[in-house]
CSV table of N, CA, C and O in Angstrom, one decimal:
chain,number,residue,atom,x,y,z
P,228,MET,N,0.8,-1.2,0.0
P,228,MET,CA,0.0,0.0,0.0
P,228,MET,C,0.9,1.3,0.0
P,228,MET,O,0.6,2.2,-0.7
P,229,ARG,N,1.9,1.3,0.8
P,229,ARG,CA,2.8,2.4,0.9
P,229,ARG,C,3.5,2.7,-0.4
P,229,ARG,O,3.6,3.8,-0.8
P,230,LYS,N,4.0,1.6,-1.0
P,230,LYS,CA,4.6,1.7,-2.3
P,230,LYS,C,3.7,2.3,-3.4
P,230,LYS,O,4.1,3.1,-4.2
P,231,THR,N,2.5,1.8,-3.3
P,231,THR,CA,1.5,2.3,-4.3
P,231,THR,C,1.3,3.8,-4.1
P,231,THR,O,1.2,4.6,-5.1
P,232,LEU,N,1.2,4.3,-2.9
P,232,LEU,CA,1.0,5.7,-2.6
P,232,LEU,C,2.2,6.5,-3.1
P,232,LEU,O,2.1,7.6,-3.7
P,233,ILE,N,3.4,6.0,-2.9
P,233,ILE,CA,4.6,6.7,-3.4
P,233,ILE,C,4.7,6.7,-4.9
P,233,ILE,O,5.0,7.8,-5.5
P,234,ILE,N,4.3,5.6,-5.5
P,234,ILE,CA,4.3,5.6,-7.0
P,234,ILE,C,3.2,6.6,-7.5
P,234,ILE,O,3.5,7.4,-8.5
P,235,ILE,N,2.1,6.6,-6.9
P,235,ILE,CA,1.0,7.6,-7.4
P,235,ILE,C,1.5,9.0,-7.2
P,235,ILE,O,1.3,9.9,-8.0
P,236,ALA,N,2.1,9.3,-6.0
P,236,ALA,CA,2.6,10.6,-5.7
P,236,ALA,C,3.6,11.0,-6.7
P,236,ALA,O,3.7,12.2,-7.2
P,237,PHE,N,4.5,10.1,-7.1
P,237,PHE,CA,5.6,10.4,-8.0
P,237,PHE,C,5.0,10.7,-9.4
P,237,PHE,O,5.4,11.6,-10.1
P,238,MET,N,4.0,9.9,-9.8
P,238,MET,CA,3.3,10.1,-11.1
P,238,MET,C,2.7,11.4,-11.2
P,238,MET,O,2.7,12.1,-12.3
P,239,PHE,N,2.1,11.9,-10.2
P,239,PHE,CA,1.4,13.2,-10.2
P,239,PHE,C,2.4,14.3,-10.1
P,239,PHE,O,2.1,15.5,-10.6
P,240,SER,N,3.6,14.1,-9.6
P,240,SER,CA,4.6,15.2,-9.5
P,240,SER,C,5.4,15.3,-10.8
P,240,SER,O,6.0,16.3,-11.1
P,241,MET,N,5.4,14.3,-11.6
P,241,MET,CA,6.2,14.3,-12.9
P,241,MET,C,5.7,15.4,-13.8
P,241,MET,O,6.5,16.2,-14.3
P,242,PRO,N,4.4,15.6,-14.0
P,242,PRO,CA,4.0,16.7,-14.9
P,242,PRO,C,4.4,18.1,-14.4
P,242,PRO,O,4.8,19.0,-15.1
P,243,ALA,N,4.5,18.3,-13.0
P,243,ALA,CA,4.9,19.5,-12.5
P,243,ALA,C,6.4,19.8,-12.9
P,243,ALA,O,6.8,20.9,-13.2
P,244,PHE,N,7.2,18.7,-12.8
P,244,PHE,CA,8.6,18.9,-13.2
P,244,PHE,C,8.7,19.1,-14.7
P,244,PHE,O,9.5,19.9,-15.1
P,245,ALA,N,7.9,18.5,-15.5
P,245,ALA,CA,7.9,18.7,-16.9
P,245,ALA,C,7.5,20.1,-17.2
P,245,ALA,O,8.1,20.7,-18.1
P,246,ASP,N,6.5,20.6,-16.5
P,246,ASP,CA,6.1,22.0,-16.7
P,246,ASP,C,7.2,23.0,-16.4
P,246,ASP,O,7.4,24.0,-17.1
P,247,ILE,N,7.9,22.8,-15.3
P,247,ILE,CA,9.0,23.6,-14.9
P,247,ILE,C,10.1,23.6,-15.9
P,247,ILE,O,10.7,24.6,-16.4
P,248,ASP,N,10.5,22.4,-16.4
P,248,ASP,CA,11.5,22.2,-17.4
P,248,ASP,C,11.1,22.9,-18.7
P,248,ASP,O,11.9,23.6,-19.4
P,249,SER,N,9.8,22.7,-19.1
P,249,SER,CA,9.3,23.4,-20.3
P,249,SER,C,9.4,24.9,-20.2
P,249,SER,O,9.8,25.6,-21.1
P,250,GLU,N,9.0,25.4,-19.0
P,250,GLU,CA,9.0,26.8,-18.8
P,250,GLU,C,10.4,27.3,-19.0
P,250,GLU,O,10.7,28.3,-19.6
P,251,ARG,N,11.4,26.7,-18.3
P,251,ARG,CA,12.8,27.1,-18.4
P,251,ARG,C,13.3,27.1,-19.8
P,251,ARG,O,14.0,28.0,-20.2
P,252,GLN,N,13.0,26.0,-20.5
P,252,GLN,CA,13.4,25.9,-21.9
P,252,GLN,C,12.9,27.1,-22.7
P,252,GLN,O,13.6,27.7,-23.5
P,253,ASN,N,11.6,27.4,-22.5
P,253,ASN,CA,11.0,28.5,-23.3
P,253,ASN,C,11.6,29.8,-22.9
P,253,ASN,O,11.8,30.7,-23.7
P,254,LEU,N,11.8,30.0,-21.6
P,254,LEU,CA,12.5,31.3,-21.2
P,254,LEU,C,13.9,31.4,-21.7
P,254,LEU,O,14.3,32.5,-22.1
P,255,HIS,N,14.6,30.3,-21.7
P,255,HIS,CA,16.0,30.3,-22.3
P,255,HIS,C,15.9,30.7,-23.8
P,255,HIS,O,16.7,31.5,-24.3
P,256,ARG,N,14.8,30.2,-24.5
P,256,ARG,CA,14.6,30.5,-25.9
P,256,ARG,C,14.3,32.0,-26.1
P,256,ARG,O,14.9,32.7,-27.0
P,257,ILE,N,13.5,32.6,-25.2
P,257,ILE,CA,13.3,34.0,-25.2
P,257,ILE,C,14.5,34.8,-25.0
P,257,ILE,O,14.8,35.8,-25.7
P,258,MET,N,15.4,34.4,-24.1
P,258,MET,CA,16.6,35.1,-23.8
P,258,MET,C,17.5,35.0,-25.1
P,258,MET,O,18.2,36.0,-25.4
P,259,ARG,N,17.6,33.9,-25.8
P,259,ARG,CA,18.4,33.8,-27.0
P,259,ARG,C,17.8,34.7,-28.1
P,259,ARG,O,18.6,35.4,-28.8
P,260,GLU,N,16.5,34.8,-28.1
P,260,GLU,CA,15.9,35.7,-29.1
P,260,GLU,C,16.2,37.2,-28.8
P,260,GLU,O,16.4,38.0,-29.6
P,261,ILE,N,16.2,37.5,-27.5
P,261,ILE,CA,16.6,38.9,-27.1
P,261,ILE,C,18.0,39.2,-27.5
P,261,ILE,O,18.3,40.2,-28.0
P,262,ASP,N,18.9,38.2,-27.2
P,262,ASP,CA,20.3,38.4,-27.7
P,262,ASP,C,20.4,38.6,-29.2
P,262,ASP,O,21.2,39.5,-29.6
P,263,PHE,N,19.6,37.8,-29.9
P,263,PHE,CA,19.6,38.0,-31.4
P,263,PHE,C,19.1,39.4,-31.7
P,263,PHE,O,19.7,40.1,-32.6
P,264,LEU,N,18.0,39.9,-31.1
P,264,LEU,CA,17.5,41.2,-31.4
P,264,LEU,C,18.5,42.3,-31.0
P,264,LEU,O,18.6,43.3,-31.8
P,265,ILE,N,19.2,42.2,-29.9
P,265,ILE,CA,20.2,43.2,-29.6
P,265,ILE,C,21.3,43.3,-30.7
P,265,ILE,O,21.7,44.4,-31.0
P,266,GLY,N,21.7,42.1,-31.2
P,266,GLY,CA,22.6,42.1,-32.3
P,266,GLY,C,22.1,42.8,-33.5
P,266,GLY,O,22.8,43.6,-34.2
P,267,GLU,N,20.8,42.5,-33.8
P,267,GLU,CA,20.1,43.2,-35.0
P,267,GLU,C,20.0,44.7,-34.8
P,267,GLU,O,20.2,45.4,-35.7
P,268,ILE,N,19.7,45.1,-33.6
P,268,ILE,CA,19.6,46.5,-33.3
P,268,ILE,C,21.0,47.2,-33.5
P,268,ILE,O,21.0,48.3,-34.1
P,269,LYS,N,22.1,46.6,-33.2
P,269,LYS,CA,23.4,47.2,-33.4
P,269,LYS,C,23.6,47.4,-34.9
P,269,LYS,O,24.1,48.4,-35.4
P,270,THR,N,23.2,46.4,-35.7
P,270,THR,CA,23.4,46.4,-37.2
P,270,THR,C,22.5,47.5,-37.7
P,270,THR,O,22.9,48.3,-38.6
P,271,ILE,N,21.3,47.5,-37.3
P,271,ILE,CA,20.3,48.5,-37.8
P,271,ILE,C,20.8,50.0,-37.4
P,271,ILE,O,20.7,50.9,-38.2
P,272,LYS,N,21.2,50.1,-36.2
P,272,LYS,CA,21.7,51.4,-35.7
P,272,LYS,C,22.9,51.9,-36.6
P,272,LYS,O,22.9,53.1,-37.0
P,273,ALA,N,23.8,51.0,-37.0
P,273,ALA,CA,24.9,51.4,-37.8
P,273,ALA,C,24.4,51.9,-39.2
P,273,ALA,O,25.1,52.7,-39.8
P,274,ASP,N,23.3,51.4,-39.7
P,274,ASP,CA,22.8,51.7,-41.0
P,274,ASP,C,21.8,52.9,-41.0
P,274,ASP,O,21.4,53.3,-42.0
P,275,ALA,N,21.4,53.3,-39.8
P,275,ALA,CA,20.4,54.3,-39.6
P,275,ALA,C,20.8,55.7,-40.2
P,275,ALA,O,22.0,56.1,-39.9
P,276,PRO,N,20.0,56.4,-40.8
P,276,PRO,CA,20.4,57.7,-41.3
P,276,PRO,C,20.5,58.7,-40.1
P,276,PRO,O,19.8,58.6,-39.1
P,277,GLY,N,21.5,59.5,-40.2
P,277,GLY,CA,21.8,60.4,-39.1
P,277,GLY,C,21.2,61.8,-39.2
P,277,GLY,O,21.2,62.6,-38.3
P,278,ASN,N,20.6,62.1,-40.4
P,278,ASN,CA,20.1,63.4,-40.6
P,278,ASN,C,18.6,63.5,-40.6
P,278,ASN,O,18.0,64.3,-41.4
P,279,THR,N,17.9,62.7,-39.8
P,279,THR,CA,16.4,62.7,-39.8
P,279,THR,C,16.0,63.6,-38.6
P,279,THR,O,16.7,63.8,-37.6
P,280,ARG,N,14.8,64.2,-38.8
P,280,ARG,CA,14.2,65.1,-37.7
P,280,ARG,C,13.9,64.3,-36.5
P,280,ARG,O,14.2,64.7,-35.4
P,281,ILE,N,13.3,63.1,-36.6
P,281,ILE,CA,12.9,62.3,-35.5
P,281,ILE,C,13.9,61.1,-35.5
P,281,ILE,O,14.0,60.4,-36.5
P,282,LYS,N,14.6,60.9,-34.4
P,282,LYS,CA,15.6,59.8,-34.4
P,282,LYS,C,15.0,58.7,-33.5
P,282,LYS,O,14.4,58.9,-32.5
P,283,PHE,N,15.3,57.5,-33.9
P,283,PHE,CA,15.0,56.3,-33.1
P,283,PHE,C,16.1,56.1,-32.1
P,283,PHE,O,17.3,56.1,-32.4
P,284,GLU,N,15.7,55.8,-30.8
P,284,GLU,CA,16.7,55.6,-29.7
P,284,GLU,C,17.0,54.1,-29.6
P,284,GLU,O,16.4,53.4,-28.8
P,285,TYR,N,17.9,53.7,-30.4
P,285,TYR,CA,18.3,52.3,-30.4
P,285,TYR,C,19.0,51.9,-29.1
P,285,TYR,O,18.8,50.8,-28.6
P,286,ASN,N,19.7,52.8,-28.5
P,286,ASN,CA,20.3,52.5,-27.2
P,286,ASN,C,19.3,52.2,-26.1
P,286,ASN,O,19.5,51.3,-25.2
P,287,LEU,N,18.2,53.0,-26.1
P,287,LEU,CA,17.1,52.8,-25.1
P,287,LEU,C,16.4,51.4,-25.3
P,287,LEU,O,16.1,50.7,-24.4
P,288,LEU,N,16.2,51.1,-26.6
P,288,LEU,CA,15.6,49.8,-26.9
P,288,LEU,C,16.5,48.7,-26.4
P,288,LEU,O,16.0,47.7,-25.8
P,289,SER,N,17.8,48.8,-26.7
P,289,SER,CA,18.7,47.7,-26.3
P,289,SER,C,18.7,47.6,-24.7
P,289,SER,O,18.7,46.5,-24.2
P,290,SER,N,18.7,48.8,-24.1
P,290,SER,CA,18.7,48.8,-22.6
P,290,SER,C,17.5,48.1,-22.0
P,290,SER,O,17.5,47.4,-21.1
P,291,ASP,N,16.3,48.4,-22.6
P,291,ASP,CA,15.1,47.8,-22.2
P,291,ASP,C,15.1,46.3,-22.4
P,291,ASP,O,14.7,45.5,-21.5
P,292,LEU,N,15.6,45.9,-23.5
P,292,LEU,CA,15.7,44.4,-23.8
P,292,LEU,C,16.6,43.7,-22.8
P,292,LEU,O,16.3,42.6,-22.3
P,293,LEU,N,17.7,44.4,-22.4
P,293,LEU,CA,18.6,43.8,-21.4
P,293,LEU,C,18.0,43.7,-20.1
P,293,LEU,O,18.2,42.8,-19.3
P,294,LYS,N,17.2,44.7,-19.7
P,294,LYS,CA,16.4,44.7,-18.4
P,294,LYS,C,15.5,43.5,-18.4
P,294,LYS,O,15.4,42.8,-17.4
P,295,ILE,N,14.8,43.3,-19.5
P,295,ILE,CA,13.8,42.2,-19.6
P,295,ILE,C,14.6,40.8,-19.5
P,295,ILE,O,14.2,39.9,-18.8
P,296,ARG,N,15.7,40.8,-20.2
P,296,ARG,CA,16.5,39.6,-20.2
P,296,ARG,C,17.0,39.3,-18.8
P,296,ARG,O,17.0,38.1,-18.3
P,297,HIS,N,17.5,40.3,-18.1
P,297,HIS,CA,18.0,40.2,-16.7
P,297,HIS,C,16.9,39.6,-15.8
P,297,HIS,O,17.1,38.8,-15.0
P,298,GLY,N,15.6,40.2,-16.0
P,298,GLY,CA,14.5,39.7,-15.2
P,298,GLY,C,14.2,38.2,-15.4
P,298,GLY,O,13.9,37.5,-14.5
P,299,ILE,N,14.3,37.8,-16.7
P,299,ILE,CA,14.0,36.4,-17.0
P,299,ILE,C,15.1,35.5,-16.4
P,299,ILE,O,14.8,34.5,-15.8
P,300,SER,N,16.4,36.0,-16.5
P,300,SER,CA,17.5,35.2,-16.0
P,300,SER,C,17.3,35.1,-14.5
P,300,SER,O,17.6,34.0,-13.9
P,301,ASP,N,16.9,36.2,-13.8
P,301,ASP,CA,16.7,36.1,-12.3
P,301,ASP,C,15.6,35.1,-12.0
P,301,ASP,O,15.8,34.3,-11.0
P,302,HIS,N,14.6,35.0,-12.8
P,302,HIS,CA,13.5,34.1,-12.5
P,302,HIS,C,14.0,32.6,-12.7
P,302,HIS,O,13.7,31.8,-11.9
P,303,ILE,N,14.7,32.4,-13.8
P,303,ILE,CA,15.2,31.0,-14.1
P,303,ILE,C,16.2,30.6,-13.0
P,303,ILE,O,16.1,29.4,-12.5
P,304,ASN,N,17.0,31.5,-12.5
P,304,ASN,CA,18.0,31.1,-11.5
P,304,ASN,C,17.5,31.2,-10.1
P,304,ASN,O,18.2,30.9,-9.2
P,305,GLY,N,16.3,31.7,-10.0
P,305,GLY,CA,15.7,31.8,-8.6
P,305,GLY,C,16.4,32.8,-7.8
P,305,GLY,O,16.4,32.7,-6.5
P,306,SER,N,17.0,33.8,-8.4
P,306,SER,CA,17.8,34.8,-7.6
P,306,SER,C,17.1,36.2,-7.6
P,306,SER,O,17.8,37.2,-7.6
P,307,LEU,N,15.8,36.2,-7.4
P,307,LEU,CA,15.1,37.4,-7.3
P,307,LEU,C,15.4,38.0,-5.9
P,307,LEU,O,15.1,37.4,-4.9
P,308,ASP,N,16.1,39.2,-5.9
P,308,ASP,CA,16.4,39.8,-4.7
P,308,ASP,C,15.4,40.9,-4.4
P,308,ASP,O,15.3,41.9,-5.2
P,309,ALA,N,14.6,40.8,-3.4
P,309,ALA,CA,13.5,41.7,-3.1
P,309,ALA,C,14.1,43.1,-2.8
P,309,ALA,O,13.4,44.1,-3.0
P,310,SER,N,15.3,43.2,-2.4
P,310,SER,CA,15.9,44.5,-2.1
P,310,SER,C,16.4,45.2,-3.3
P,310,SER,O,16.7,46.4,-3.3
P,311,ARG,N,16.5,44.5,-4.4
P,311,ARG,CA,17.0,45.1,-5.7
P,311,ARG,C,16.0,46.0,-6.3
P,311,ARG,O,14.8,45.5,-6.5
P,312,PRO,N,16.3,47.2,-6.6
P,312,PRO,CA,15.3,48.1,-7.2
P,312,PRO,C,15.0,47.6,-8.6
P,312,PRO,O,15.9,47.2,-9.3
P,313,ILE,N,13.8,47.7,-9.0
P,313,ILE,CA,13.4,47.3,-10.3
P,313,ILE,C,13.2,48.5,-11.2
P,313,ILE,O,12.4,49.4,-10.9
P,314,GLU,N,14.1,48.6,-12.2
P,314,GLU,CA,14.0,49.8,-13.1
P,314,GLU,C,12.9,49.6,-14.2
P,314,GLU,O,12.9,48.5,-14.8
P,315,PRO,N,12.1,50.6,-14.4
P,315,PRO,CA,11.1,50.4,-15.4
P,315,PRO,C,11.7,50.5,-16.8
P,315,PRO,O,12.8,51.1,-16.9
P,316,ILE,N,11.1,50.0,-17.8
P,316,ILE,CA,11.6,50.1,-19.1
P,316,ILE,C,11.1,51.5,-19.7
P,316,ILE,O,10.1,52.0,-19.2
P,317,HIS,N,11.8,52.0,-20.7
P,317,HIS,CA,11.4,53.3,-21.2
P,317,HIS,C,10.2,53.2,-22.1
P,317,HIS,O,9.2,54.0,-21.9
P,318,GLY,N,10.2,52.3,-23.0
P,318,GLY,CA,9.0,52.1,-23.9
P,318,GLY,C,8.8,53.2,-25.0
P,318,GLY,O,8.0,53.0,-25.8
P,319,ILE,N,9.5,54.3,-24.9
P,319,ILE,CA,9.4,55.3,-25.9
P,319,ILE,C,10.7,55.5,-26.6
P,319,ILE,O,11.7,55.8,-25.9
P,320,TYR,N,10.8,55.3,-27.9
P,320,TYR,CA,12.1,55.1,-28.5
P,320,TYR,C,12.3,56.2,-29.6
P,320,TYR,O,13.2,56.0,-30.4
P,321,LYS,N,11.6,57.2,-29.6
P,321,LYS,CA,11.8,58.3,-30.6
P,321,LYS,C,12.1,59.6,-29.9
P,321,LYS,O,11.6,59.9,-28.8
P,322,ARG,N,12.9,60.4,-30.5
P,322,ARG,CA,13.3,61.6,-30.0
P,322,ARG,C,13.2,62.7,-31.0
P,322,ARG,O,13.4,62.5,-32.2
């Protein structure tokens, strides 16, 4: 009887582990996508015209993406520090 309960408990806990692993894999994928986007932003910034009236703030966009990436990394590593100030993202990228 005891073995049966242990086996049943283990079977029900397996999906929880699978969900955690799946979430981590998906979050790692998002982090890789952010890394890719930051590289693309550098390329696009180098090709951007410098003589326009309204300029796109590529540095602010990169900074915001790095903040998001850092938050995801903190979640994955379980290192959320409650005393760490959370900086808001800018969200406005034209000047």
